[in-house]
PDB file of C-alpha atoms in Angstrom:
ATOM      1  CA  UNK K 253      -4.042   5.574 -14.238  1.00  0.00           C
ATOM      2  CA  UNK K 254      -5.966   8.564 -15.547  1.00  0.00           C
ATOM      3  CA  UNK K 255      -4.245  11.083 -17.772  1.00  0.00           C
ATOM      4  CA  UNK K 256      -3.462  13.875 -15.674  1.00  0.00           C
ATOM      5  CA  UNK K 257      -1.020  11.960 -13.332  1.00  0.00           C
ATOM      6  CA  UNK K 258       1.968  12.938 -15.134  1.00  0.00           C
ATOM      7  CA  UNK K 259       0.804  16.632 -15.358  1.00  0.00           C
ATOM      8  CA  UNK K 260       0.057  16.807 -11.181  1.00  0.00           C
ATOM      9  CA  UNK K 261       3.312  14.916 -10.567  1.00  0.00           C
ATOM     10  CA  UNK K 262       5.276  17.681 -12.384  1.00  0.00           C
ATOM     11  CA  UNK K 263       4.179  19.971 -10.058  1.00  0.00           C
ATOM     12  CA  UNK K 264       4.429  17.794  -6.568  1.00  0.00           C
ATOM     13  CA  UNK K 265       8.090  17.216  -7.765  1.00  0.00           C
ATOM     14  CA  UNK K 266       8.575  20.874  -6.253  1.00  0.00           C
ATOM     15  CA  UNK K 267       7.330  20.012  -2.700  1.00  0.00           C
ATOM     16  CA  UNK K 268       8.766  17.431   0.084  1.00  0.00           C
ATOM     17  CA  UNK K 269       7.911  14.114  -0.690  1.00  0.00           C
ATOM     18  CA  UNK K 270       7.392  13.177   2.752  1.00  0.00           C
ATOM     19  CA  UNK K 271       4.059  14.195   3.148  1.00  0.00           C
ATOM     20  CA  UNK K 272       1.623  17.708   2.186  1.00  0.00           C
ATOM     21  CA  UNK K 273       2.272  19.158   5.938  1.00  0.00           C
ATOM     22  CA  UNK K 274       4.527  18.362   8.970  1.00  0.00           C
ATOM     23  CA  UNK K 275       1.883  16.796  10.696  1.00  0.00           C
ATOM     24  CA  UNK K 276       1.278  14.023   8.527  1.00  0.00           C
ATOM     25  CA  UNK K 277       5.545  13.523   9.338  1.00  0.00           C
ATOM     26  CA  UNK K 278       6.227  10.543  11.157  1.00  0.00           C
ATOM     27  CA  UNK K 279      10.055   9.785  12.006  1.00  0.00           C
ATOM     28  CA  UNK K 280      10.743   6.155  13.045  1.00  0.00           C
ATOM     29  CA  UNK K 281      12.255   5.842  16.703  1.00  0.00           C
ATOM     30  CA  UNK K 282      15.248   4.031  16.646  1.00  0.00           C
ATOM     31  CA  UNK K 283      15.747   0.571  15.883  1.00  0.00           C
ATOM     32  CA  UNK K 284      18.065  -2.099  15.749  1.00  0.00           C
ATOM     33  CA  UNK K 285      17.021  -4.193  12.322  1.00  0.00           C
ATOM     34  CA  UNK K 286      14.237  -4.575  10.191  1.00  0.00           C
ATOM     35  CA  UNK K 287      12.383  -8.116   9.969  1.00  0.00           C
ATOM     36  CA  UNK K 288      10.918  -7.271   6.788  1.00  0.00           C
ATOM     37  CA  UNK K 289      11.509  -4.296   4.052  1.00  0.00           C
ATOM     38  CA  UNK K 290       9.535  -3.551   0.732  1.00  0.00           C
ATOM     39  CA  UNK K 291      10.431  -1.279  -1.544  1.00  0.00           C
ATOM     40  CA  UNK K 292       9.178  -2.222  -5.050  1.00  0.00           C
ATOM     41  CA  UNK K 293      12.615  -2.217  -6.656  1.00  0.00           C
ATOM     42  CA  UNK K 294      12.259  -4.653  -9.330  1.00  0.00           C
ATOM     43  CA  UNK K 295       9.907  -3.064 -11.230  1.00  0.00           C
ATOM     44  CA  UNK K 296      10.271  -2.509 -15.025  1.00  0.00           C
ATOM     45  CA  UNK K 297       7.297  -1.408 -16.898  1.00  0.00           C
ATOM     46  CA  UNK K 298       4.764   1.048 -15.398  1.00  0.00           C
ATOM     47  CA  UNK K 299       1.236  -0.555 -15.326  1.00  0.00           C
ATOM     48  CA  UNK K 300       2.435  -4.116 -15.579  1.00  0.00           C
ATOM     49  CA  UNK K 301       0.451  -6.667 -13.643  1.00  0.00           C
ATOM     50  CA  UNK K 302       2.909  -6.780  -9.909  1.00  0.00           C
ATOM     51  CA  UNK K 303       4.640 -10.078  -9.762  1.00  0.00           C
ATOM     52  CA  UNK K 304       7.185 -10.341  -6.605  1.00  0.00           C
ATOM     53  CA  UNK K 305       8.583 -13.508  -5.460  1.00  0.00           C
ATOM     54  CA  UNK K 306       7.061 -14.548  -2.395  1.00  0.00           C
ATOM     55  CA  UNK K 307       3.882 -11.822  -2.619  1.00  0.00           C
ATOM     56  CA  UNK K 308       0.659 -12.628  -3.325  1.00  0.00           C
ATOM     57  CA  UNK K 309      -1.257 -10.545  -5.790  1.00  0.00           C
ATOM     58  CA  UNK K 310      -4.963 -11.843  -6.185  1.00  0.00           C
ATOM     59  CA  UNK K 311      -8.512 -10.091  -7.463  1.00  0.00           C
ATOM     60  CA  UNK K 312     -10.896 -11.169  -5.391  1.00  0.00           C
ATOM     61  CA  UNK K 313     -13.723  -9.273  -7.686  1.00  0.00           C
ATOM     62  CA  UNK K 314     -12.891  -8.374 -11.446  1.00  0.00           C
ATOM     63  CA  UNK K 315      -9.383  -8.792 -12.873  1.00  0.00           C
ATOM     64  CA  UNK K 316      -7.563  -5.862 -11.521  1.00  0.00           C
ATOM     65  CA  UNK K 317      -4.596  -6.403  -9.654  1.00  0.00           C
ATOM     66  CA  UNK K 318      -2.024  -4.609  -8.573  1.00  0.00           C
ATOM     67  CA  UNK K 319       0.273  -3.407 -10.747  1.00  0.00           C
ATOM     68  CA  UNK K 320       3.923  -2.153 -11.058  1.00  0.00           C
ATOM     69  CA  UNK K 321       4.416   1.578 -10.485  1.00  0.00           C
ATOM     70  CA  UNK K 322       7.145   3.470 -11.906  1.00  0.00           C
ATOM     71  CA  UNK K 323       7.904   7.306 -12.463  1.00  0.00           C
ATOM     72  CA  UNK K 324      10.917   9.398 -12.574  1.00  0.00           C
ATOM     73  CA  UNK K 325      12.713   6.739 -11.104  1.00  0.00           C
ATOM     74  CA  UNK K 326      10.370   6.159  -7.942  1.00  0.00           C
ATOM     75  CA  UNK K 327       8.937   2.356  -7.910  1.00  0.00           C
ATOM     76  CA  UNK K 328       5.584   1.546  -5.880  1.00  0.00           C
ATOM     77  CA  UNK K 329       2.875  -0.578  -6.089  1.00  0.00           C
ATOM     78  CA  UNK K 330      -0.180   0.836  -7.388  1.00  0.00           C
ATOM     79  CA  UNK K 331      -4.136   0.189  -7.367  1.00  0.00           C
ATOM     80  CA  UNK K 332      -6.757   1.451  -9.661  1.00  0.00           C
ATOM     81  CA  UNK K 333      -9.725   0.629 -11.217  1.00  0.00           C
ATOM     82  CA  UNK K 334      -9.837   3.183 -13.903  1.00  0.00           C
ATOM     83  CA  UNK K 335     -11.041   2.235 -17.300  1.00  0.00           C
ATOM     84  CA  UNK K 336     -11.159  -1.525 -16.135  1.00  0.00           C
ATOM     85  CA  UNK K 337     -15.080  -1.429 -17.326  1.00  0.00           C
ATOM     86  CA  UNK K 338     -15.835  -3.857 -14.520  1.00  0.00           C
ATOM     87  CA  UNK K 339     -18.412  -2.776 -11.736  1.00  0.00           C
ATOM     88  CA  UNK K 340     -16.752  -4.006  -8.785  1.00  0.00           C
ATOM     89  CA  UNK K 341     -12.607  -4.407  -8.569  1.00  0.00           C
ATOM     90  CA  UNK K 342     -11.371  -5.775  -5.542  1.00  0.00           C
ATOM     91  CA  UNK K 343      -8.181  -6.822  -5.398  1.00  0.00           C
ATOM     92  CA  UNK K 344      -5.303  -8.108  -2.763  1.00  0.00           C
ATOM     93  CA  UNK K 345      -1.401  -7.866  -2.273  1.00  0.00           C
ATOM     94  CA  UNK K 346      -0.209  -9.776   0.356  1.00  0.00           C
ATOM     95  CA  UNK K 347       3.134 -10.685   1.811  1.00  0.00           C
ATOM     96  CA  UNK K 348       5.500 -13.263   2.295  1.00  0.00           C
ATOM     97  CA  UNK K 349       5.570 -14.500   5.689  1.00  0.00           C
ATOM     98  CA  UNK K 350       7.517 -12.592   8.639  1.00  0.00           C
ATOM     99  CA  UNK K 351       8.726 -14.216  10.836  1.00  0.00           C
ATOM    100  CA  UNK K 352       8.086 -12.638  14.612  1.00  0.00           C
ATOM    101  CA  UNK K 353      10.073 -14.162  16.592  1.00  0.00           C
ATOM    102  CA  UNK K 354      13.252 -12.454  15.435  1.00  0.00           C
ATOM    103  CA  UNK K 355      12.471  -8.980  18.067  1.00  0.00           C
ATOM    104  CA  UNK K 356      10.346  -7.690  20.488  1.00  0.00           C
ATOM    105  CA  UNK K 357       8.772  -4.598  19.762  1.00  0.00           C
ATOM    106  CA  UNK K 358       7.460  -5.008  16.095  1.00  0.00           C
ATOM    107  CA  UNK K 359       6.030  -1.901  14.699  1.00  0.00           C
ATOM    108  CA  UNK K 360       4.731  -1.475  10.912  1.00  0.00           C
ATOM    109  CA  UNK K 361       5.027   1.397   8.670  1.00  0.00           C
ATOM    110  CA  UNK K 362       4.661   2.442   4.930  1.00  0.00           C
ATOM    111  CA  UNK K 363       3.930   4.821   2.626  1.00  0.00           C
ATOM    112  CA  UNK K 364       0.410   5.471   0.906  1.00  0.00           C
ATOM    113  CA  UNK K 365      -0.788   7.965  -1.448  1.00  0.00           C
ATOM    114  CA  UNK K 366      -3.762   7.881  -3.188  1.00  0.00           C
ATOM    115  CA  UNK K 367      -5.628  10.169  -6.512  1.00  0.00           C
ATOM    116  CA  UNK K 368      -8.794  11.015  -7.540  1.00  0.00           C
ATOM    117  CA  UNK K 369     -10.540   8.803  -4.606  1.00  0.00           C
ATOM    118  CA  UNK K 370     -13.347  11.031  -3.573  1.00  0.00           C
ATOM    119  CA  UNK K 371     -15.565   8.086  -1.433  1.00  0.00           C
ATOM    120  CA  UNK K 372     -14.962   5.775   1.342  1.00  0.00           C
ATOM    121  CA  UNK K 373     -15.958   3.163  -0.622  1.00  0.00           C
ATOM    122  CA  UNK K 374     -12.744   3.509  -2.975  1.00  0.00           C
ATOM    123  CA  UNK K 375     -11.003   2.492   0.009  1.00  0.00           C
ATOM    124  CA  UNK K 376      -7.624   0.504   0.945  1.00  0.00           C
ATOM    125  CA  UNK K 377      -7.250  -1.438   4.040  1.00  0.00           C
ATOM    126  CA  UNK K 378      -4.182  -2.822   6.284  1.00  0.00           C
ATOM    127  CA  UNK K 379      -5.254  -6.834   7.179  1.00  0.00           C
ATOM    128  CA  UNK K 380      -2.818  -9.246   8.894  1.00  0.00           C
ATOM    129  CA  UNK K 381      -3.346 -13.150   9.472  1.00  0.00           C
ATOM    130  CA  UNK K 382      -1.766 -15.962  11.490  1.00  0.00           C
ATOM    131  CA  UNK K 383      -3.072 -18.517   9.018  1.00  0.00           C
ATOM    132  CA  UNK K 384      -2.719 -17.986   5.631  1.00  0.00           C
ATOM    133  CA  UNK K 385      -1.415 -20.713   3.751  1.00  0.00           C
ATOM    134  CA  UNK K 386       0.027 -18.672   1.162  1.00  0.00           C
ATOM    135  CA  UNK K 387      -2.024 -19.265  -1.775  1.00  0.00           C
ATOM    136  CA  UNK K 388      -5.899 -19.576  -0.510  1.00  0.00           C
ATOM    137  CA  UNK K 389      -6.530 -15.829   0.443  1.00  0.00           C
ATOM    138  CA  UNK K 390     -10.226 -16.066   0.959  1.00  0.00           C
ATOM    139  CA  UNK K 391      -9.495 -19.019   3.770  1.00  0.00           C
ATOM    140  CA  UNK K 392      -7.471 -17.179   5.606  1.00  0.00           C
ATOM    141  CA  UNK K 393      -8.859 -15.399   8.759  1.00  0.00           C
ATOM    142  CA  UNK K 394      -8.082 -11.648   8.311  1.00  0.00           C
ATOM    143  CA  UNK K 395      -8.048  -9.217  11.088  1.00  0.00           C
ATOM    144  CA  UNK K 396      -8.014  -5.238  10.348  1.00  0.00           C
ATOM    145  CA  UNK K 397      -5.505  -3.236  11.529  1.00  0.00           C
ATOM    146  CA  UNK K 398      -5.564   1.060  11.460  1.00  0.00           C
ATOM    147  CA  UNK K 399      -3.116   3.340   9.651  1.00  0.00           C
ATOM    148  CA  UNK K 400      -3.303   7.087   9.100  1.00  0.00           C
ATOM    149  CA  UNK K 401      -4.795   7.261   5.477  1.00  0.00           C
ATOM    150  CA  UNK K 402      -4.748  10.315   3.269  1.00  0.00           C
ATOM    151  CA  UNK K 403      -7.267  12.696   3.025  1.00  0.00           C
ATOM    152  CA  UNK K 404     -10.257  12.456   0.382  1.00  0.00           C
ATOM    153  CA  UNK K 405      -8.306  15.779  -1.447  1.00  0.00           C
ATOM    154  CA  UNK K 406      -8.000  16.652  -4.204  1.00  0.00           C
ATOM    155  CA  UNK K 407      -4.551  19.130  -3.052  1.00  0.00           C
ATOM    156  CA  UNK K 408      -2.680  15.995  -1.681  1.00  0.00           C
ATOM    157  CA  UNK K 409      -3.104  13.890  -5.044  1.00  0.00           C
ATOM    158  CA  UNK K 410       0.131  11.464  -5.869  1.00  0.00           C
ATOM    159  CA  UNK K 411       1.573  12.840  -2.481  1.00  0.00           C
ATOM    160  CA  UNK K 412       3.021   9.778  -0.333  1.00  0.00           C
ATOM    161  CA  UNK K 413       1.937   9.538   3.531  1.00  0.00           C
ATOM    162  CA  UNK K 414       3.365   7.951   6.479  1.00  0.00           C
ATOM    163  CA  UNK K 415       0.686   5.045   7.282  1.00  0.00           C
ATOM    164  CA  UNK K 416       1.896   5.836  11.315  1.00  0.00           C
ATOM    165  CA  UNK K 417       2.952   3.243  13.474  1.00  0.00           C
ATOM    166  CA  UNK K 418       0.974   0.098  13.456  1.00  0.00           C
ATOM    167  CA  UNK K 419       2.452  -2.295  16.600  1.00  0.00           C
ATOM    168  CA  UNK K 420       2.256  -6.056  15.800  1.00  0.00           C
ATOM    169  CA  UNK K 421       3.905  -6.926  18.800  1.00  0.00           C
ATOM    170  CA  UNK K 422       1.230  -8.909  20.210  1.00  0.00           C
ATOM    171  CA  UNK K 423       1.785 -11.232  17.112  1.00  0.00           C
ATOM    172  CA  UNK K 424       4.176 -14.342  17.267  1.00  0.00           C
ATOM    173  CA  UNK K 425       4.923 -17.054  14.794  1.00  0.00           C
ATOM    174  CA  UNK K 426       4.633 -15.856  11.406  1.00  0.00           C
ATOM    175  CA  UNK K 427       2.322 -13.420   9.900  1.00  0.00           C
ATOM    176  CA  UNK K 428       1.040 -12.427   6.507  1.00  0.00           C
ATOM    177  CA  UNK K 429       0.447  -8.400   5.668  1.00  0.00           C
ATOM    178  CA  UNK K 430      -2.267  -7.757   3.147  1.00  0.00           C
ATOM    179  CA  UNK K 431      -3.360  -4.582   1.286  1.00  0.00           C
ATOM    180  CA  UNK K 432      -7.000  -4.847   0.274  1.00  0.00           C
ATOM    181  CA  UNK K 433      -8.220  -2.198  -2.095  1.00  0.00           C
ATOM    182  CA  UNK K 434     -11.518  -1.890  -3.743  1.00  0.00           C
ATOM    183  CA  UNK K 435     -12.879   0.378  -6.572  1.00  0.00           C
ATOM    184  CA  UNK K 436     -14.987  -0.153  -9.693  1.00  0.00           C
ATOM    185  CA  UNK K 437     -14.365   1.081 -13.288  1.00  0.00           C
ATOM    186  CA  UNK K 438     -18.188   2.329 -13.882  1.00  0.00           C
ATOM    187  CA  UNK K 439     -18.578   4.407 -11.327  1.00  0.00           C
ATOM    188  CA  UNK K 440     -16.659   7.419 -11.970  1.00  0.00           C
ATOM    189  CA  UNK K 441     -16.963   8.597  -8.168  1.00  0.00           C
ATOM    190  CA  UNK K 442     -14.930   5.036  -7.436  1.00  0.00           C
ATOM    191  CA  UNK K 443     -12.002   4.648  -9.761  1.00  0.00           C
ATOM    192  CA  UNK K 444      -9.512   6.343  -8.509  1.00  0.00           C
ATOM    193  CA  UNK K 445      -6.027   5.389  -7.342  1.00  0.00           C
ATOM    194  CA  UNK K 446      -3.736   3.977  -4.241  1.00  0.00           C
ATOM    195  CA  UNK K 447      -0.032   4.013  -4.485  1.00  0.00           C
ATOM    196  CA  UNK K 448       1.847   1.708  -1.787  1.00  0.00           C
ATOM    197  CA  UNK K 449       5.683   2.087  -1.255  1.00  0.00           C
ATOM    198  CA  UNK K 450       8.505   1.440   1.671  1.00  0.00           C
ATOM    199  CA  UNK K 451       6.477  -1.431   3.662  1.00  0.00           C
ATOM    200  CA  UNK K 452       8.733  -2.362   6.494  1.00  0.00           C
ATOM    201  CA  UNK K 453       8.813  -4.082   9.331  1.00  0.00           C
ATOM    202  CA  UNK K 454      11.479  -3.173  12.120  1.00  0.00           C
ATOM    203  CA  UNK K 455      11.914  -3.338  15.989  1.00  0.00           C
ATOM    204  CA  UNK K 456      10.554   0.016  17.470  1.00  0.00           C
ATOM    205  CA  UNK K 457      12.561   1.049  20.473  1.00  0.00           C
TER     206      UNK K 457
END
């Protein structure tokens, strides 16, 4: 995490934490329960490699992985390639099953924020697969699903998003979310940062 994150976060302590502009507010419709809920809680030492029962966290390219966020009591899971010294860092955080039978309508939402990411390329994507056995991630078929992302911006640095609402409920069985991110730690235009918090799953009414 570069050295200025403590510095910027200071200063975004003094604005709402829900997003840089009512806009970018989404409030969850009503719902009955949620079938799956995220929220980073057991993390204990900021920059420690992320290890949750039941997640996956795997680096496809490199040996970045996700790690444990913590600051000022806020817990996340965070992404970055800076300083890693490897050209290419690719690296995935996938869930435990959910089960999709349990309701009808399911909808996904979290929160994203993201620093000093200033190319497509240093990018984070939303995945979701019907066949994942729960260790072999690169087996797995993978299908891409959309999410509002933040804006390549400086202003909005460290500021958590609403991803929107993603439906998944064309999906049955059970399911595996995945967070892909991708960055390298020699190109300075590519090593910036993704911050991942309150991933929940819940019946959308």
């Amino acid at each position: 995490m570069k050295n200025y994150k403590k510095i910027v976060l200071v200063f975004l302590a003094l604005l709402p934490f829900t997003g840089c502009s009512p806009e970018n507010d989404i409030k969850i419709a009503d719902f009955t329960k949620y079938a799956f809920y995220e929220e980073f809680l057991g993390n204990t030492t900021d920059g420690s490699v992320l290890n949750i029962t039941g997640w996956t966290n795997y680096a496809q390219v490199g040996t970045v992985k996700w790690n444990e966020g913590l600051y000022s009591g806020t817990k996340y899971a965070e992404f970055t390639s800076y300083q890693s010294g490897q050209a290419s860092n690719i690296a995935w955080l996938v869930s435990p099953a959910i089960n999709m039978d349990t309701m009808n309508n399911e909808t996904l939402a979290f929160d994203v924020a993201q620093a000093y990411v200033s190319s497509s390329s240093n990018s984070i994507e939303l995945l979701v697969s019907t066949d994942y056995d729960g260790t072999n991630v690169m087996t797995a078929s993978w299908q891409t699903l959309s999410f509002k992302t933040p804006p390549l911006n400086y202003d909005t640095n460290f500021t958590f998003f609403s991803s929107g609402l993603v439906d998944l409920s064309s999906y049955t069985g059970n399911i595996y979310i995945a967070f892909k991110c991708k960055g390298s730690g020699t190109n300075t235009s590519l090593d910036g940062t993704y911050e991942l918090d309150n991933v929940r799953i819940f019946d959308k009414k």
